[in-house]
Coordinates of C-alpha atoms and ligand atoms in Angstrom, one line a residue:
M289 CA -17.4 -29.8 -32.6
T290 CA -15.7 -27.3 -30.3
P291 CA -12.0 -27.5 -28.8
T292 CA -12.1 -27.3 -25.1
L293 CA -9.3 -25.4 -23.3
T294 CA -6.9 -27.2 -20.5
S295 CA -4.2 -26.1 -18.2
P296 CA -1.0 -27.0 -18.9
P297 CA 0.4 -29.4 -16.2
L298 CA 2.2 -28.0 -13.6
P299 CA 5.6 -28.5 -13.6
A300 CA 7.1 -31.8 -11.5
T301 CA 8.2 -31.3 -8.3
S302 CA 11.8 -32.7 -7.4
P303 CA 11.8 -35.6 -4.6
A304 CA 13.7 -32.8 -2.7
E305 CA 11.4 -31.1 -2.5
K306 CA 8.6 -33.2 -1.8
L307 CA 10.8 -34.4 0.4
M308 CA 10.9 -31.5 2.6
L309 CA 7.1 -30.7 1.9
A310 CA 6.7 -34.1 3.7
G311 CA 9.0 -32.7 6.8
V312 CA 6.4 -29.3 6.7
A313 CA 3.2 -31.9 6.9
G314 CA 5.2 -33.9 9.2
G315 CA 5.6 -31.1 11.5
L316 CA 2.3 -29.9 11.5
L317 CA 0.8 -33.5 12.2
A318 CA 3.2 -33.3 15.1
L319 CA 1.7 -29.8 16.4
L320 CA -1.9 -31.9 15.9
L321 CA -0.7 -34.7 18.1
A322 CA 1.2 -32.1 21.0
W323 CA -2.8 -30.4 20.7
A324 CA -4.5 -33.9 21.4
D325 CA -1.6 -35.5 23.9
A326 CA -3.1 -35.3 27.5
D327 CA 0.8 -36.4 29.0
P328 CA 3.0 -33.5 29.2
G329 CA 6.3 -34.9 28.5
R330 CA 5.3 -36.5 25.2
R331 CA 3.2 -33.4 24.4
N332 CA 6.3 -31.3 25.1
T333 CA 8.1 -33.5 22.7
W334 CA 5.5 -32.8 19.9
F335 CA 5.7 -30.1 20.4
W336 CA 9.2 -29.1 19.4
L337 CA 9.8 -32.1 17.1
A338 CA 6.5 -29.7 15.1
I339 CA 9.0 -26.3 15.8
G340 CA 12.1 -28.3 14.3
L341 CA 10.1 -29.9 11.5
V342 CA 8.2 -27.4 10.1
S343 CA 10.9 -24.4 10.4
A344 CA 13.9 -26.6 9.4
G345 CA 11.8 -28.0 6.6
T346 CA 10.0 -24.9 5.5
L347 CA 13.8 -23.1 4.7
A348 CA 15.4 -26.3 3.0
W349 CA 11.9 -26.4 0.5
S350 CA 12.9 -22.2 0.2
W351 CA 16.5 -23.2 -0.6
L352 CA 15.9 -25.9 -3.5
K353 CA 13.3 -23.8 -4.8
F354 CA 14.9 -20.3 -5.0
G355 CA 18.6 -20.9 -3.8
R356 CA 19.1 -23.3 -6.4
H357 CA 17.6 -21.6 -9.3
P358 CA 18.7 -18.4 -11.2
A359 CA 18.1 -15.1 -9.1
G360 CA 14.7 -13.4 -10.6
V361 CA 11.2 -13.4 -9.5
Q362 CA 8.9 -15.9 -11.3
Q363 CA 5.2 -15.8 -11.2
N364 CA 4.8 -18.8 -13.0
N365 CA 1.6 -20.7 -12.0
L366 CA 1.2 -18.8 -9.3
W367 CA -2.5 -18.9 -10.4
L368 CA -3.0 -22.7 -11.3
R369 CA -1.8 -23.7 -8.1
S370 CA -4.3 -24.8 -5.7
S371 CA -2.6 -23.0 -2.6
T372 CA -1.7 -19.7 -4.4
G373 CA -5.0 -19.5 -6.6
R374 CA -7.9 -19.6 -4.1
G375 CA -7.8 -23.7 -4.9
A376 CA -8.6 -26.4 -2.0
V377 CA -5.5 -26.2 -0.5
G378 CA -5.9 -22.3 0.1
W379 CA -9.1 -22.3 1.5
I380 CA -8.6 -24.9 4.0
T381 CA -5.4 -23.0 5.1
G382 CA -7.2 -19.4 5.6
L383 CA -10.1 -21.7 7.9
V384 CA -7.2 -23.0 9.4
L385 CA -6.1 -19.7 9.9
T386 CA -9.5 -18.0 10.8
G387 CA -10.2 -20.7 13.2
F388 CA -6.9 -19.9 15.4
Y389 CA -7.8 -16.4 15.5
V390 CA -11.3 -16.9 16.8
V391 CA -10.0 -19.9 18.9
L392 CA -7.4 -17.4 20.1
Y393 CA -9.7 -14.3 21.2
W394 CA -12.2 -16.1 22.0
F395 CA -12.2 -19.2 23.6
S396 CA -8.4 -19.3 25.3
N397 CA -8.6 -16.6 28.7
G398 CA -6.4 -18.0 31.6
D399 CA -8.4 -18.4 34.7
N400 CA -5.3 -17.9 37.0
Q401 CA -5.4 -22.4 37.6
G402 CA -2.7 -22.1 34.2
N403 CA -6.1 -24.0 32.2
F404 CA -5.6 -22.1 28.6
G405 CA -9.2 -23.4 27.3
L406 CA -8.4 -25.4 23.9
L407 CA -4.9 -23.5 23.5
S408 CA -3.7 -25.0 27.2
N409 CA -1.7 -28.2 25.3
L410 CA 0.1 -26.0 23.1
I411 CA 0.9 -22.7 25.6
H412 CA 2.2 -24.9 28.6
P413 CA 5.7 -26.1 26.1
L414 CA 6.4 -23.1 26.3
D415 CA 6.7 -22.7 29.8
S416 CA 10.1 -22.8 30.5
F417 CA 11.1 -20.5 27.4
S418 CA 8.6 -17.9 28.7
Q419 CA 10.0 -18.2 32.2
W420 CA 13.9 -17.6 31.1
L421 CA 12.3 -14.8 28.8
R422 CA 10.0 -12.8 30.8
A423 CA 10.3 -14.6 34.2
K424 CA 6.5 -16.3 33.7
P425 CA 5.3 -18.6 32.7
A426 CA 3.4 -19.0 29.2
D427 CA -0.2 -17.7 28.0
Q428 CA -1.7 -17.4 24.8
W429 CA -0.6 -14.0 23.8
F430 CA 3.2 -15.3 24.3
L431 CA 2.3 -18.3 22.2
Y432 CA 0.8 -16.2 19.7
G433 CA 4.2 -14.0 19.6
T434 CA 6.0 -17.2 19.8
F435 CA 4.2 -18.2 16.4
Y436 CA 4.2 -15.2 14.4
T437 CA 7.7 -14.1 15.3
L438 CA 8.5 -17.6 14.1
A439 CA 6.8 -17.5 10.7
V440 CA 8.4 -14.0 10.3
L441 CA 12.2 -15.2 10.4
V442 CA 11.8 -18.4 8.7
M443 CA 9.0 -17.1 5.7
G444 CA 11.8 -14.5 6.3
G445 CA 14.2 -16.7 5.1
R446 CA 12.1 -17.3 1.8
A447 CA 11.6 -14.1 0.9
L448 CA 15.7 -13.4 1.0
W449 CA 16.2 -16.5 -1.0
K450 CA 13.9 -15.6 -3.5
Y451 CA 14.4 -11.9 -4.0
R452 CA 18.5 -12.2 -3.0
H453 CA 19.0 -10.7 -6.5
S454 CA 17.4 -7.2 -4.6
R455 CA 19.2 -5.7 -2.7
Y456 CA 16.3 -3.1 -1.8
Q457 CA 14.3 -6.7 -0.9
V458 CA 17.1 -8.1 1.4
I459 CA 17.4 -5.0 3.3
R460 CA 13.7 -4.6 3.8
T461 CA 13.1 -8.2 4.8
L462 CA 16.3 -8.0 7.1
S463 CA 14.6 -4.8 8.8
V464 CA 10.9 -6.6 8.7
M465 CA 12.5 -9.3 10.9
F466 CA 14.9 -7.6 12.9
F467 CA 12.2 -5.5 14.4
Q468 CA 9.9 -8.2 15.0
L469 CA 12.2 -10.0 16.7
G470 CA 13.8 -7.2 19.0
F471 CA 11.1 -4.6 19.1
S472 CA 7.8 -7.1 19.1
F473 CA 8.9 -10.0 21.0
L474 CA 12.3 -9.7 22.8
I475 CA 12.3 -6.4 24.1
P476 CA 8.7 -6.3 25.5
G477 CA 9.7 -9.9 27.1
L478 CA 12.7 -8.5 29.0
L479 CA 10.8 -5.7 30.3
Q480 CA 8.2 -7.5 31.4
F481 CA 11.5 -9.8 33.1
F482 CA 12.6 -6.3 34.8
Q483 CA 8.8 -5.9 35.8
K484 CA 8.4 -3.5 33.8
P485 CA 5.4 -2.5 31.9
E486 CA 5.3 -4.9 28.6
F487 CA 5.6 -2.4 25.6
Y488 CA 6.2 -2.2 22.1
F489 CA 8.3 0.5 20.6
N490 CA 7.5 0.1 16.8
Y491 CA 3.9 0.3 17.3
F492 CA 2.2 4.0 17.8
W493 CA -1.3 5.4 18.1
P494 CA -3.6 5.3 15.8
L495 CA -2.9 1.5 15.1
H496 CA -1.4 1.0 18.8
Y497 CA -4.5 3.0 19.9
Q498 CA -4.2 2.3 23.9
Y499 CA -1.0 4.0 23.4
L500 CA -2.6 8.1 24.0
W501 CA -6.0 6.6 25.3
P502 CA -6.3 8.6 28.9
N503 CA -6.3 4.3 31.0
D504 CA -2.4 3.4 29.3
V505 CA -1.3 6.7 29.4
H506 CA -2.2 6.7 33.2
D507 CA -1.0 3.9 34.1
L508 CA 2.2 4.3 32.3
L509 CA 2.9 7.3 34.0
K510 CA 2.0 5.8 37.5
N511 CA 3.6 2.7 37.4
G512 CA 6.2 3.1 34.7
Q513 CA 8.8 6.0 36.6
A514 CA 11.4 7.3 34.2
L515 CA 10.6 4.5 31.9
G516 CA 6.8 4.7 31.2
V517 CA 7.0 8.9 31.3
F518 CA 9.7 7.8 28.7
M519 CA 7.1 5.1 26.8
V520 CA 4.0 7.8 26.9
F521 CA 7.1 10.8 25.2
W522 CA 8.1 8.2 22.9
G523 CA 4.4 6.9 21.6
A524 CA 3.3 10.7 21.3
V525 CA 6.4 11.9 19.1
M526 CA 6.7 8.8 17.0
S527 CA 2.9 9.5 16.2
F528 CA 2.4 13.2 15.9
V529 CA 6.4 14.1 14.9
A530 CA 8.5 11.1 13.4
T531 CA 5.8 9.9 11.5
P532 CA 5.1 13.0 9.8
V533 CA 9.0 14.0 9.0
L534 CA 9.6 10.4 8.0
T535 CA 6.5 9.8 5.7
Y536 CA 8.0 13.8 4.1
F537 CA 10.6 12.1 3.3
Y538 CA 10.4 8.5 2.2
G539 CA 6.7 7.8 2.1
K540 CA 4.8 5.6 4.0
R541 CA 7.3 2.5 3.2
W542 CA 9.7 3.3 6.2
Y543 CA 6.9 2.5 8.6
C544 CA 4.5 -0.1 6.3
S545 CA 7.1 -1.9 4.6
W546 CA 10.2 -2.0 6.9
V547 CA 9.1 -1.5 11.0
C548 CA 5.6 -2.6 11.2
G549 CA 4.9 -6.1 12.8
C550 CA 1.2 -6.4 10.4
G551 CA 3.4 -5.4 7.3
G552 CA 6.7 -7.8 8.4
L553 CA 3.9 -11.0 8.5
A554 CA 2.4 -9.7 5.8
E555 CA 5.6 -9.5 3.5
T556 CA 7.1 -12.8 4.9
A557 CA 4.4 -15.3 5.2
G558 CA 1.9 -13.4 3.3
D559 CA 4.4 -13.3 -0.4
P560 CA 2.8 -16.9 -1.4
Y561 CA -0.4 -14.5 -1.3
R562 CA 0.4 -11.1 -2.9
Q563 CA -1.1 -11.6 -5.9
L564 CA -5.0 -12.6 -4.6
S565 CA -5.3 -8.4 -3.7
D566 CA -8.1 -7.2 -5.3
K567 CA -7.2 -4.4 -8.5
S568 CA -10.9 -3.5 -9.3
R569 CA -12.2 0.1 -9.3
T570 CA -14.9 -1.6 -6.7
A571 CA -12.5 -2.7 -4.4
W572 CA -10.8 0.6 -4.6
R573 CA -14.3 2.0 -3.7
W574 CA -14.1 0.3 -0.8
E575 CA -10.5 0.4 0.4
V576 CA -11.3 4.9 0.6
R577 CA -14.4 4.5 2.1
I578 CA -13.4 1.8 4.7
V579 CA -10.3 3.0 5.7
Y580 CA -11.0 6.6 6.6
T581 CA -13.9 5.5 8.5
V582 CA -11.6 3.4 10.3
L583 CA -9.1 6.5 11.1
G584 CA -12.4 8.7 11.8
L585 CA -13.7 6.5 14.3
I586 CA -10.7 6.1 16.0
I587 CA -9.8 9.5 16.4
A588 CA -13.1 10.8 17.8
I589 CA -12.8 7.6 20.5
T590 CA -9.9 8.9 21.2
A591 CA -11.4 12.2 21.6
L592 CA -14.1 10.6 23.7
L593 CA -11.8 9.4 25.7
W594 CA -10.2 12.2 26.8
V595 CA -13.3 14.0 27.5
H596 CA -14.4 11.4 29.8
F597 CA -11.3 11.3 31.6
A598 CA -11.6 15.1 31.9
T599 CA -14.9 15.7 33.3
G600 CA -14.7 12.4 35.2
G601 CA -18.0 10.9 33.0
A602 CA -19.6 14.1 33.7
L603 CA -20.5 15.2 30.2
L604 CA -20.8 11.8 27.9
G605 CA -21.2 9.3 30.9
E606 CA -20.1 5.9 29.5
V607 CA -19.7 7.1 25.3
G608 CA -16.4 6.8 25.0
N609 CA -15.6 3.6 27.6
A610 CA -18.7 1.8 25.3
A611 CA -17.6 2.8 21.9
A612 CA -13.7 2.1 22.9
K613 CA -14.9 -1.1 24.0
W614 CA -16.8 -1.7 20.8
Y615 CA -13.7 -0.7 18.8
G616 CA -11.4 -3.5 20.7
F617 CA -13.8 -6.4 19.2
A618 CA -14.9 -5.2 16.3
I619 CA -11.5 -3.7 14.8
G620 CA -8.6 -4.9 17.1
S621 CA -10.3 -8.1 17.0
V622 CA -12.2 -9.3 14.6
F623 CA -10.6 -6.5 11.4
S624 CA -6.8 -7.1 11.8
G625 CA -6.8 -10.8 13.6
V626 CA -9.5 -12.3 12.0
I627 CA -9.6 -11.2 8.6
G628 CA -6.6 -9.3 8.5
V629 CA -4.3 -12.5 8.5
G630 CA -7.0 -15.4 8.4
F631 CA -8.2 -14.4 5.2
Y632 CA -4.2 -14.0 3.5
P633 CA -4.8 -16.9 1.3
I634 CA -8.5 -15.6 0.0
M635 CA -8.0 -12.2 -0.2
G636 CA -4.4 -12.0 -0.1
S637 CA -1.4 -10.3 2.4
R638 CA -2.0 -6.9 3.3
V639 CA -6.4 -7.1 3.4
W640 CA -5.7 -5.4 6.9
C641 CA -3.6 -3.0 5.9
R642 CA -5.4 -2.0 3.0
F643 CA -9.3 -1.6 4.3
G644 CA -8.6 -1.0 7.9
C645 CA -5.6 -0.3 9.4
P646 CA -5.8 3.5 10.5
M647 CA -1.6 4.2 10.9
A648 CA -2.4 3.0 6.5
A649 CA -4.7 5.9 6.2
Y650 CA -3.2 8.3 8.4
L651 CA 0.2 7.8 6.5
G652 CA -1.5 7.5 3.8
L653 CA -2.7 11.0 3.6
L654 CA 0.4 12.1 4.6
Q655 CA 2.3 9.9 1.4
K656 CA -0.3 11.2 -1.0
H657 CA -0.3 14.8 -0.1
F658 CA 2.9 15.6 1.7
S659 CA 6.0 13.6 0.6
R660 CA 8.5 13.6 -1.6
F661 CA 7.5 10.1 -2.4
R662 CA 6.5 8.4 -5.8
I663 CA 7.2 5.7 -8.0
S664 CA 8.3 6.7 -11.4
T665 CA 7.6 5.2 -14.2
N666 CA 9.6 5.1 -18.0
G667 CA 6.7 4.5 -19.9
A668 CA 8.2 3.5 -23.3
Q669 CA 9.9 0.7 -21.6
C670 CA 7.1 -1.1 -20.7
I671 CA 5.8 -4.2 -22.6
S672 CA 2.5 -4.4 -20.3
C673 CA 3.4 -8.3 -19.7
G674 CA 1.4 -7.1 -16.2
N675 CA 4.2 -8.0 -13.6
C676 CA 4.0 -5.2 -11.7
S677 CA 0.1 -5.2 -11.3
N678 CA 0.2 -9.3 -10.4
V679 CA 2.9 -8.6 -7.5
C680 CA 1.1 -5.2 -6.4
E681 CA -0.4 -6.6 -2.6
M682 CA -2.5 -3.3 -2.4
G683 CA -4.5 -3.9 -5.1
I684 CA -2.9 -1.6 -7.4
D685 CA -3.1 -1.7 -10.7
V686 CA 0.6 -0.6 -11.3
Q687 CA 0.7 -1.1 -15.4
Q688 CA -2.3 1.6 -16.3
Y689 CA 0.4 4.3 -14.6
A690 CA 3.2 2.5 -16.2
Q691 CA 1.9 2.3 -19.5
R692 CA 1.3 6.3 -19.8
G693 CA 4.4 7.2 -18.0
A694 CA 2.6 8.6 -14.8
P695 CA 4.4 8.8 -11.6
I696 CA 2.6 6.7 -9.3
I697 CA 1.4 8.5 -5.8
R698 CA -1.3 6.6 -4.6
A699 CA -2.0 7.0 -0.8
S700 CA -2.3 3.3 -0.3
C701 CA 1.3 2.2 -2.0
V702 CA 3.4 0.4 0.8
G703 CA 6.2 1.3 -1.0
C704 CA 7.4 -2.7 -0.6
G705 CA 9.1 -1.9 -4.1
M706 CA 7.7 -5.4 -5.6
C707 CA 6.5 -3.8 -8.5
S708 CA 9.9 -2.5 -9.2
T709 CA 11.8 -6.0 -8.7
A710 CA 9.6 -8.0 -10.9
C711 CA 9.6 -5.6 -13.7
P712 CA 12.0 -7.3 -16.1
R713 CA 11.8 -3.8 -18.1
G714 CA 13.4 -1.7 -15.4
V715 CA 10.2 0.5 -15.8
L716 CA 9.7 1.5 -12.6
N717 CA 11.8 3.7 -9.7
L718 CA 11.2 4.6 -6.3
E719 CA 12.5 7.8 -5.7
N720 CA 12.2 10.5 -2.4
G721 CA 12.2 13.6 -5.5
P722 CA 11.3 16.8 -5.5
R723 CA 7.7 18.0 -5.2
E724 CA 7.5 20.2 -8.0
G725 CA 5.7 17.8 -11.0
R726 CA 5.0 15.0 -8.6
Y727 CA 1.2 15.4 -9.5
Q728 CA 0.8 16.3 -13.5
A729 CA 0.9 13.3 -15.2
S730 CA -1.0 10.9 -12.9
Q731 CA -3.3 13.7 -12.7
L732 CA -3.9 13.2 -16.3
I733 CA -4.9 9.5 -15.1
H734 CA -7.1 10.1 -12.4
A735 CA -9.2 12.7 -14.5
D736 CA -8.9 10.5 -17.4
S737 CA -10.1 7.0 -16.2
L738 CA -9.6 6.4 -12.5
R739 CA -11.8 9.0 -11.2
I740 CA -11.5 7.6 -7.8
L741 CA -10.2 9.4 -4.4
S742 CA -7.2 8.2 -2.8
Ligands
LIG151 S1 2.6 0.1 -6.0 FE1 4.7 -1.2 -5.7 S2 5.3 -0.9 -4.2 FE2 3.5 0.7 -4.4 S3 2.5 -1.1 -2.7 FE3 2.3 -2.1 -4.8 S4 3.9 -3.1 -5.5 FE4 4.5 -2.0 -3.4
LIG152 S1 5.7 -2.0 -15.8 FE1 7.3 -3.3 -16.1 S2 6.2 -4.9 -14.9 FE2 4.5 -3.3 -15.0 S3 3.9 -4.1 -17.5 FE3 5.6 -2.4 -18.0 S4 7.4 -3.9 -18.3 FE4 5.4 -5.2 -17.1

């Protein structure tokens, strides 16, 4: 008789943890009731109750789960749990997230009468808060910004408990929480309060592509007075001067893992799903093909728009505008939002950063060819446990490099440092060293076995 293999049972969840998880579930139920309730008073109560229960429940559960246990990265049972191992809970979470993005982008446009389609009942409870911050009622993007910021802060709290033994991770987590709250939420809100252009100082072209498109530049210069001139100047300097200089010294991590809002969400709310990134060479090939194509597209579209602007449309007609519209739909909405976040529980937390983000592609080229950053590896100490590869959200098979003692200089590495934090043998070290010798050992790997462009 052939013996059957069965998975070991998952460790029991303590009653206190169950209570906190029940609180989170109650919060989600309250959100559903807010969405469905026609009475404005009750709807607002349900909404704020939901925010309180989900936030407090998640933070308390994180403390019970991580804060009360010895510090250190534990990857036990990640692939056995339904929520983090592409089980039923993961698929349902992915469907709900994807559905939310679809409704947000295409079924919640305001009609100037305060009606926001399917999201109206979730937007109006935020009216007073929006009035206080931005001097105008809430809309679908304010709801999105609030949820997004809350997710980064609450799940950032979870990350702080979980990785409290690593100074690098603690400071990095605080950094993404700070930039999301300050630069992506409060400052743009206050700018609107003072009737200035809404501007995100932590997003630059080519990620926030409109900032160097002629219409936006023209509007900022025309309506923004001195501040508008500064915003255009800031955007151009950050894209073409600060980005190469900072990437030369620190690699792309200064942006992707410390400043960017997309990276901030991935590192906090997406942390439970980081192991789901595909480490196969096929995925690596598609990554290279797609991400550099997106970068090429945005450069071409930006050039077309400026030609259109300079010639008054005489030379190429509406080609640039049509391409810009298509890019906004296909890349700006579908790829970065619906797929980029909606697919967290299925494809991992950095689908957008890895396969679609033109800023990551630009930073990656700089990191690979003009940077001092690398992850050095002490191969003699490696015990081939695979922890490093498992936690790599960018799908890099870190263990392969470690076993050979080769430095990691992959264009896609966002320098999150999680491989180093998770390594039980101290094999991996994030460094900004001299460029000499940077490629030697890794060239062996590339020639020997990987044979793929990065
Ligand atoms: S190789 Fe390490 S530092 Fe780079 S993205 Fe992967 S886990 Fe993060
Ligand atoms: S580098 Fe560290 S985490 Fe990676 S396989 Fe070797 S011992 Fe394990």
